[in-house]
GROMACS .gro file of C-alpha atoms in nm:
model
  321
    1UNK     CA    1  -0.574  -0.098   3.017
    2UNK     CA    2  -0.819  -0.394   2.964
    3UNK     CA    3  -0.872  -0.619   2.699
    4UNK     CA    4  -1.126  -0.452   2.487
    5UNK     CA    5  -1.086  -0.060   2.560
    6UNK     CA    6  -0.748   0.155   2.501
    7UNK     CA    7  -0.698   0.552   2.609
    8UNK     CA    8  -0.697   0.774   2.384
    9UNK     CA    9  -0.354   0.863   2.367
   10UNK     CA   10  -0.262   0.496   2.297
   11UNK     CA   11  -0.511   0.454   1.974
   12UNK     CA   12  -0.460   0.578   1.595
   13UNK     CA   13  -0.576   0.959   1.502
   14UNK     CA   14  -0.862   0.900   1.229
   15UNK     CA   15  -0.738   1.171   0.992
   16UNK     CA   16  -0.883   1.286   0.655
   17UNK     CA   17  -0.595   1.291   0.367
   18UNK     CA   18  -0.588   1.671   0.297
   19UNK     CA   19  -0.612   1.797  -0.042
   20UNK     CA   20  -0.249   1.852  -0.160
   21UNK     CA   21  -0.240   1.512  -0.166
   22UNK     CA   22  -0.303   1.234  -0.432
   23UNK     CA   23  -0.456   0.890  -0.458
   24UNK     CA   24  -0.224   0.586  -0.659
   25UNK     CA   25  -0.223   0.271  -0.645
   26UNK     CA   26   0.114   0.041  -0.734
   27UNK     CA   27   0.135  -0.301  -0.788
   28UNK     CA   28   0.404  -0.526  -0.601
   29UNK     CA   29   0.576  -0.744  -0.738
   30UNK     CA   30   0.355  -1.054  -0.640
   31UNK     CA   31   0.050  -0.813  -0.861
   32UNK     CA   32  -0.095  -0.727  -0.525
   33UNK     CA   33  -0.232  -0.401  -0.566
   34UNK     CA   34  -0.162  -0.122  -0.283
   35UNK     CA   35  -0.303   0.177  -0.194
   36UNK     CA   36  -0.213   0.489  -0.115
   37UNK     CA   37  -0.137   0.847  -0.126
   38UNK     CA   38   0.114   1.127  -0.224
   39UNK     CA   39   0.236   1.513  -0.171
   40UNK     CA   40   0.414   1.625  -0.460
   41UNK     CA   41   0.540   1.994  -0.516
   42UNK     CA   42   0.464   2.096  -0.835
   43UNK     CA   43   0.873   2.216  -0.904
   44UNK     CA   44   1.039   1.926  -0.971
   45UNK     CA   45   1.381   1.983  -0.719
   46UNK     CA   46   1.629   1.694  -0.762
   47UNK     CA   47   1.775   1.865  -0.402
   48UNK     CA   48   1.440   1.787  -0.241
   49UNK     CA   49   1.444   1.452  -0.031
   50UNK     CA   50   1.098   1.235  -0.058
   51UNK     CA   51   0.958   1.094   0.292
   52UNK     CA   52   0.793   0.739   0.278
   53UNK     CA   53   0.601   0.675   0.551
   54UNK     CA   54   0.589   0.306   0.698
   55UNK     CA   55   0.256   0.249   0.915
   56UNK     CA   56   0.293   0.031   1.252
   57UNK     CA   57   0.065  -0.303   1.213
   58UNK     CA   58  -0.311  -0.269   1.147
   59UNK     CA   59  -0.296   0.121   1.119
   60UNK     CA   60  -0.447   0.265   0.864
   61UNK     CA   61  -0.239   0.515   0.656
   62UNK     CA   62  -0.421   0.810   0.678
   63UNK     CA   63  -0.346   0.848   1.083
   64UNK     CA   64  -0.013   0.987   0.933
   65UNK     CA   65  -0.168   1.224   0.654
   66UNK     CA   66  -0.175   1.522   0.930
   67UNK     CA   67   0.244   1.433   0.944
   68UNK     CA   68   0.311   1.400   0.545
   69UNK     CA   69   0.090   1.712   0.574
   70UNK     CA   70   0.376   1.907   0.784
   71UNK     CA   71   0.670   1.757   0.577
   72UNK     CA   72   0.525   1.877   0.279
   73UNK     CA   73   0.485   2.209   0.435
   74UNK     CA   74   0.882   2.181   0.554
   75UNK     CA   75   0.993   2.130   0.180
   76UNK     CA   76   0.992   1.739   0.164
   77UNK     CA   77   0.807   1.535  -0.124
   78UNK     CA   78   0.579   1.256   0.091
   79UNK     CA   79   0.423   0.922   0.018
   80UNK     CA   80   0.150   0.693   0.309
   81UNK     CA   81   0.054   0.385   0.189
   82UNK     CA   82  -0.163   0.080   0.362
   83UNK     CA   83   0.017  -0.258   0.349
   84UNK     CA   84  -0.182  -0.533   0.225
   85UNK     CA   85  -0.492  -0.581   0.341
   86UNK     CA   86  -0.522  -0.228   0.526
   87UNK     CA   87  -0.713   0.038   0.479
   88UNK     CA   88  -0.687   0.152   0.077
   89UNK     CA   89  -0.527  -0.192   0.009
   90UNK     CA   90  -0.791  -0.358   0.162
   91UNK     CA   91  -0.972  -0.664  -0.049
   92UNK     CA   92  -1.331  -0.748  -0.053
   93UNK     CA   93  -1.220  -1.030   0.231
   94UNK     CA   94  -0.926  -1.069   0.461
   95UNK     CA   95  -1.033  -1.463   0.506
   96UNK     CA   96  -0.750  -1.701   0.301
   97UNK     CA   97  -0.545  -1.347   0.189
   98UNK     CA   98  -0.183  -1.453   0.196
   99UNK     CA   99  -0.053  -1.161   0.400
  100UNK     CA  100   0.261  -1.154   0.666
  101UNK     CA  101   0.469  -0.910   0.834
  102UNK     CA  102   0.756  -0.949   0.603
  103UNK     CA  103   0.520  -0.960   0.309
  104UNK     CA  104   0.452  -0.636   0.417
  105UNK     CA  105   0.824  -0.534   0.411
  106UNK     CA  106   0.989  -0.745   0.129
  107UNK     CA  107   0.708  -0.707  -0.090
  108UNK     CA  108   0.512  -0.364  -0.023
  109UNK     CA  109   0.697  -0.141   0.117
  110UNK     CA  110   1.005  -0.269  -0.150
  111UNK     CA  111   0.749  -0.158  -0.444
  112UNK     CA  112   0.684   0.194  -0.253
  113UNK     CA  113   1.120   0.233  -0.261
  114UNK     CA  114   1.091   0.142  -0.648
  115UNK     CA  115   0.786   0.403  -0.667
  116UNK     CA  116   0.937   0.664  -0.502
  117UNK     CA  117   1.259   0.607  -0.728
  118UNK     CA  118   1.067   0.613  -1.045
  119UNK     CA  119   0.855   0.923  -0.947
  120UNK     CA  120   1.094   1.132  -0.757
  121UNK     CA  121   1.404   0.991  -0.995
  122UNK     CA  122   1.717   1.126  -0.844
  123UNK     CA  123   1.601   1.289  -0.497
  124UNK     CA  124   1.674   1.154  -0.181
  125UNK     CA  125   1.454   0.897   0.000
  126UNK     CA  126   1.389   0.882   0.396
  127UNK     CA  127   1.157   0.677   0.573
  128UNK     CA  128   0.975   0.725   0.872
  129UNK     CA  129   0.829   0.428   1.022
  130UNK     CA  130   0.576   0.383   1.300
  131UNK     CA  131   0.617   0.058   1.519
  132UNK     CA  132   0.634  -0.217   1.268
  133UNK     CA  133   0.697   0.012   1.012
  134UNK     CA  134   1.053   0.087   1.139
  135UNK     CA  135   1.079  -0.339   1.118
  136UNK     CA  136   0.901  -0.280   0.748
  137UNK     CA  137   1.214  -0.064   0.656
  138UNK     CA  138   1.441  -0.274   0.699
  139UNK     CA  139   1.337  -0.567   0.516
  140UNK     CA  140   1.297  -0.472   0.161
  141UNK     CA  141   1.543  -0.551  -0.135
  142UNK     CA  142   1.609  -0.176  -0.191
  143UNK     CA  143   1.706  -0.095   0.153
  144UNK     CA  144   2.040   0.058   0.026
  145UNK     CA  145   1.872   0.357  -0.136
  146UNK     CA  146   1.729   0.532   0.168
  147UNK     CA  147   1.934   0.821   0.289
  148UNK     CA  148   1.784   0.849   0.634
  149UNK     CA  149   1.590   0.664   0.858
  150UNK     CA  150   1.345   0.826   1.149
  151UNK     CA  151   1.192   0.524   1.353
  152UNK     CA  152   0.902   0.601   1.643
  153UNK     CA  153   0.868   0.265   1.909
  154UNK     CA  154   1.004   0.044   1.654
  155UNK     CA  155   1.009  -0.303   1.764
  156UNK     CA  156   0.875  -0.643   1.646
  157UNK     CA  157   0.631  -0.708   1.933
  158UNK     CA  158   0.855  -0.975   2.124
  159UNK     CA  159   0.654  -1.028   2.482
  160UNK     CA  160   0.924  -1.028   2.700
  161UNK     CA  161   1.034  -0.659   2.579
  162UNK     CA  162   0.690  -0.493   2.702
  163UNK     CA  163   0.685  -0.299   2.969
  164UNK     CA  164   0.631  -0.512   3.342
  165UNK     CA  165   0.387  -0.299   3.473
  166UNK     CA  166   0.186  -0.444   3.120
  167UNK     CA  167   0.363  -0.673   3.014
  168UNK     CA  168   0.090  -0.974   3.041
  169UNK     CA  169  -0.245  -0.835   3.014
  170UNK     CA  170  -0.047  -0.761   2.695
  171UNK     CA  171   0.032  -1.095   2.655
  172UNK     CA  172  -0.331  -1.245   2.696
  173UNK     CA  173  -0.408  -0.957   2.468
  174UNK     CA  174  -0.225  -1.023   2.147
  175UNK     CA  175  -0.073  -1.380   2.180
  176UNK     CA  176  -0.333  -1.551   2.301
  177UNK     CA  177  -0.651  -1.413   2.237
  178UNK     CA  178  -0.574  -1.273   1.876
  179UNK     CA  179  -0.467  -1.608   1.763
  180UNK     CA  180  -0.743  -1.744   1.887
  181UNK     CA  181  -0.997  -1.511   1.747
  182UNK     CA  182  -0.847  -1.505   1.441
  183UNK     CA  183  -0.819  -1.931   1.407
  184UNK     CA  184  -1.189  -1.889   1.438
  185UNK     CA  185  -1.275  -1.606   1.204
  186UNK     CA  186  -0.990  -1.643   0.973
  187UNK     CA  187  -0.840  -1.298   1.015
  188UNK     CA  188  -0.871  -1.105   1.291
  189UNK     CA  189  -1.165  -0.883   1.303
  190UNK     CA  190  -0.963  -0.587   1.526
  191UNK     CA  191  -1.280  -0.298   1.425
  192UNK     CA  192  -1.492  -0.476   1.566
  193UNK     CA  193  -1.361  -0.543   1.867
  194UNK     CA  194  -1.176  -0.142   1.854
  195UNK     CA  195  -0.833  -0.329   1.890
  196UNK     CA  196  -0.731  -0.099   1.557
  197UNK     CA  197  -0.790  -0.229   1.191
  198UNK     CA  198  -0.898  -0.555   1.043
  199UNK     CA  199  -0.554  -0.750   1.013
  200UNK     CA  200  -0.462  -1.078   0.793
  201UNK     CA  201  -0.369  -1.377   0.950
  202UNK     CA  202  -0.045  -1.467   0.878
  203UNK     CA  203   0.046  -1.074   1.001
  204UNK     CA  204  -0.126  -1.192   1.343
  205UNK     CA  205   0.087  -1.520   1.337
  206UNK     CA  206   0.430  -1.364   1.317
  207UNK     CA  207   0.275  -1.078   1.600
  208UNK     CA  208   0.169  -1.334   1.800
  209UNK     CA  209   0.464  -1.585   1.794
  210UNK     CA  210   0.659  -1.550   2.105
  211UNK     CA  211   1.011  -1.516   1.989
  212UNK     CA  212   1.292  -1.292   2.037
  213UNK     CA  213   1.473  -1.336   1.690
  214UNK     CA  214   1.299  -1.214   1.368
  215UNK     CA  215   1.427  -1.483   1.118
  216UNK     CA  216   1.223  -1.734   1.419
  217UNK     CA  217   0.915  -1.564   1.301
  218UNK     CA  218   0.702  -1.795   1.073
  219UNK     CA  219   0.722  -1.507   0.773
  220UNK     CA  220   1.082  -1.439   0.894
  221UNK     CA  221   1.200  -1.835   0.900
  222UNK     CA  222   1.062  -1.815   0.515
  223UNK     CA  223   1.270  -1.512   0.411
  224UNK     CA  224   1.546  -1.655   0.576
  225UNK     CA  225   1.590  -1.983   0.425
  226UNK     CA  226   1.534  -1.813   0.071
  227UNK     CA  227   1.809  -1.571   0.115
  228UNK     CA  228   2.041  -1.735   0.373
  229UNK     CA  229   2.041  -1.378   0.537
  230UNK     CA  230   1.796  -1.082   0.628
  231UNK     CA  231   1.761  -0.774   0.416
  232UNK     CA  232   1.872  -0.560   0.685
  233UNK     CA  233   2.225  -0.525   0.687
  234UNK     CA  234   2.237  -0.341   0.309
  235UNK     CA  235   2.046  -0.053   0.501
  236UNK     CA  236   2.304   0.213   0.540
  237UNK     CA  237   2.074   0.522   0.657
  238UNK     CA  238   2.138   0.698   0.901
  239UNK     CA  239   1.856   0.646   1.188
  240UNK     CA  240   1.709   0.808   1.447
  241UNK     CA  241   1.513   0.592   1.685
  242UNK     CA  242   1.281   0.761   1.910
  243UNK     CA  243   1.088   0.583   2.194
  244UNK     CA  244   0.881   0.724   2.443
  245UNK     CA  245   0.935   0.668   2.793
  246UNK     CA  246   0.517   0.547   2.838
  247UNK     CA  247   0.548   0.332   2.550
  248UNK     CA  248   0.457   0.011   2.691
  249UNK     CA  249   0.556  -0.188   2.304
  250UNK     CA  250   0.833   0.059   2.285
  251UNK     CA  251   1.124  -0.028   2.588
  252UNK     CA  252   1.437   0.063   2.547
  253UNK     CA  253   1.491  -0.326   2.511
  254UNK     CA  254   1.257  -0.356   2.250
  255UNK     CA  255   1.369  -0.079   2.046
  256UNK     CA  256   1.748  -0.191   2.103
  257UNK     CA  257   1.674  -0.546   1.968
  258UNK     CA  258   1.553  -0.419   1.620
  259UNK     CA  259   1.863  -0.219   1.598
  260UNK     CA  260   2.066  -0.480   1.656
  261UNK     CA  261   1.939  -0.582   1.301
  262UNK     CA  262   2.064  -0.283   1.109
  263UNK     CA  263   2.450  -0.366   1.121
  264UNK     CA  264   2.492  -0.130   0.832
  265UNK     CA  265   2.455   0.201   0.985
  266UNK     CA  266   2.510   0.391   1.243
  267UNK     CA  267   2.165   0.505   1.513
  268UNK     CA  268   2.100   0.727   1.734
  269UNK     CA  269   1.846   0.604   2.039
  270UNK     CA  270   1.633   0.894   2.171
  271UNK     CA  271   1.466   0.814   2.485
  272UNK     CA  272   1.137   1.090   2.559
  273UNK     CA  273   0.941   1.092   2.865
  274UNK     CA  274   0.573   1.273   2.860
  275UNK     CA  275   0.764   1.483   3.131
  276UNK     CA  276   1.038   1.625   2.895
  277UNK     CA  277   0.776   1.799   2.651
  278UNK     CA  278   0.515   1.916   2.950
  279UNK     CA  279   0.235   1.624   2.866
  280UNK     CA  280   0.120   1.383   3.098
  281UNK     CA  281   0.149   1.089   2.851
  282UNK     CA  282   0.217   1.004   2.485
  283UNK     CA  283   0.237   0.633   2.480
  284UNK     CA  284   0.265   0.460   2.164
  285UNK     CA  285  -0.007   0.616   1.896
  286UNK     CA  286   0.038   0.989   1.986
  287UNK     CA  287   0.362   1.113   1.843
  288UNK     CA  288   0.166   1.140   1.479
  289UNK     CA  289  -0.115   1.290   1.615
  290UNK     CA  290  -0.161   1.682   1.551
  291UNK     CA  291  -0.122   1.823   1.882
  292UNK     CA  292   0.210   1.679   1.875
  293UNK     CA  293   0.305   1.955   1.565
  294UNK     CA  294   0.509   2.188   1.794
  295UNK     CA  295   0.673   1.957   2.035
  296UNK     CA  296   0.765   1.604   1.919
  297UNK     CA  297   0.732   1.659   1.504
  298UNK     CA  298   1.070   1.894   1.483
  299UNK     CA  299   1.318   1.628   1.597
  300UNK     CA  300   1.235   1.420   1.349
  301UNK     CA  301   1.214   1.732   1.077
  302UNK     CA  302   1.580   1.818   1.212
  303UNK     CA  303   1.660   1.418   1.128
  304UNK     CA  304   1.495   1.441   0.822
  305UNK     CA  305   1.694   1.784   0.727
  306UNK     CA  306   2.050   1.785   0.891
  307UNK     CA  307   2.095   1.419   1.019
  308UNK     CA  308   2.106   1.566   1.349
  309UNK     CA  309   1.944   1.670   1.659
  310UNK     CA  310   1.935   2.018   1.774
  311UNK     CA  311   2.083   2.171   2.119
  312UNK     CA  312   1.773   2.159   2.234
  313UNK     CA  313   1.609   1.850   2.149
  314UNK     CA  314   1.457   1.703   2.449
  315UNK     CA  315   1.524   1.363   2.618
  316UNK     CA  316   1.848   1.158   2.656
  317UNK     CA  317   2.044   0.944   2.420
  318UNK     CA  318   2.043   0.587   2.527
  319UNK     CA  319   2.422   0.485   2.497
  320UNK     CA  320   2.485   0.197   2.293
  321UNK     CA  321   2.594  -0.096   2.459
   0.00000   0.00000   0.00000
């Protein structure tokens, strides 16, 4: 993979929102207006869980509409939303937008948990989050409320987790040259260059900042010192993490270190190989994409559901160490 083109399998699937679902926008807490999108059965059913679903960095939320799509089909209420400066919460200009990873997390995805408690009052919330998005989940105020927890190579991008075999074209990739670009444009401008969406700086600053430990993260360090602590710990879902063997973000190591965070509940690793489900590769962008439906979207249905994995659910369980 070179610097400016990525297989198909790797990128984001551009997806119209189908028409069950509805536009909204919600303001966080700072006023920043967000965009975004919901499936709603028309019964109200206080037994029916609601499914927020946490995009990975710079990905648009509509590449997961074709997903809400098939939980809404499976019985579940379902909300996609862009973080700030994304897609439908997207200003006129990224340049001087005060935007960061755990922004994103303490501040937009916390007013989607208060959204989906005032519109779905009493129903059970899950999350399913995408890359940064399983990160995202854990770092908002009202972590306590979601039932369960369905996370897809969730990691916080640290360098020395990526796979060898790309570990630093991947490097040159995303912490040098996107800092640079962006230094010089004052965002980076990813569309144009086909390395995903448009993304603010200060998200690029805690990507590219080559730490292991979250809180060392220039957003994280903030949240941090406010709080003494990170949000994470008064998560008590239970979570399935799934990473796929091709990932090169998603290693075992990777995923492992943002579990480490949640030290309030319990997690199951599943570890998927291309191999398992009869497909050459998935790699990091695939497992939301619709050919996926029949093969990968059930386990985390059966999550969703039962809290459990089936018989048959392919791949191994990493032990816990």
């Amino acid at each position: 993979m070179n610097l400016h083109s990525v297989p198909s399998t790797l990128r984001p699937e551009s997806s119209a929102v189908e028409t069950q679902s509805e536009p909204f926008k919600e303001p966080a807490a700072d006023g920043f207006i967000l965009g975004g999108f919901t499936w709603r059965h028309t019964l109200v059913d206080a037994m029916r869980p609601v499914v927020i679903i946490n995009a990975a960095t710079s990905v648009r939320c509509r590449h997961y509409s074709r997903f809400a799509d098939y939980l809404f089909a499976n019985g579940f209420d379902a909300i996609t939303y862009d973080y700030r400066g994304i897609g439908e919460s997207r200003p006129t200009s990224l340049k001087g937008l005060q935007a960061s990873w755990t922004d994103w997390g303490a501040l937009d995805f916390e007013a989607i948990l208060k959204r989906a408690q005032r519109e779905f009052p009493d129903q059970p919330i899950d999350v399913v989050g995408h890359s940064f998005g399983g990160c995202a989940a854990g770092l908002g105020a009202s972590g306590r409320v979601i039932r369960r927890l369905v996370t897809v190579g969730a990691q916080f991008a640290y360098w020395r987790d990526y796979a060898p075999a790309h570990r630093w074209r991947m490097f040159g990739k995303w912490h040098l040259l996107m800092p640079l670009v962006t230094r010089v444009c004052g965002y980076f401008p990813g569309k144009r260059l086909g390395w995903l969406e448009d993304t603010p700086a200060g998200v690029v600053s805690d990507w590219s900042t080559p730490t292991a430990r979250y809180e060392r993260r220039p957003s994280g360090r903030a949240i941090y010192a406010r709080n003494g602590r990170l949000p994470f710990a008064s998560v008590t879902a239970q979570i399935l993490a799934i990473s796929l063997s091709d990932d090169p973000y998603g290693t075992i190591a990777a995923i492992e270190r943002l579990l480490s965070y949640f030290t309030g509940s319990t997690n199951t690793h599943l570890r998927i190989t291309p191999e398992d489900i009869g497909e050459e590769e998935v790699g990091h962008f695939a497992f939301f994409r619709s050919p996926y439906q029949a093969t990968l979207w059930p386990i985390a249905l059966s999550w969703l559901q039962n809290g459990e994995l089936t018989p048959d659910t392919p791949g191994r369980r990493v032990p816990r160490s």
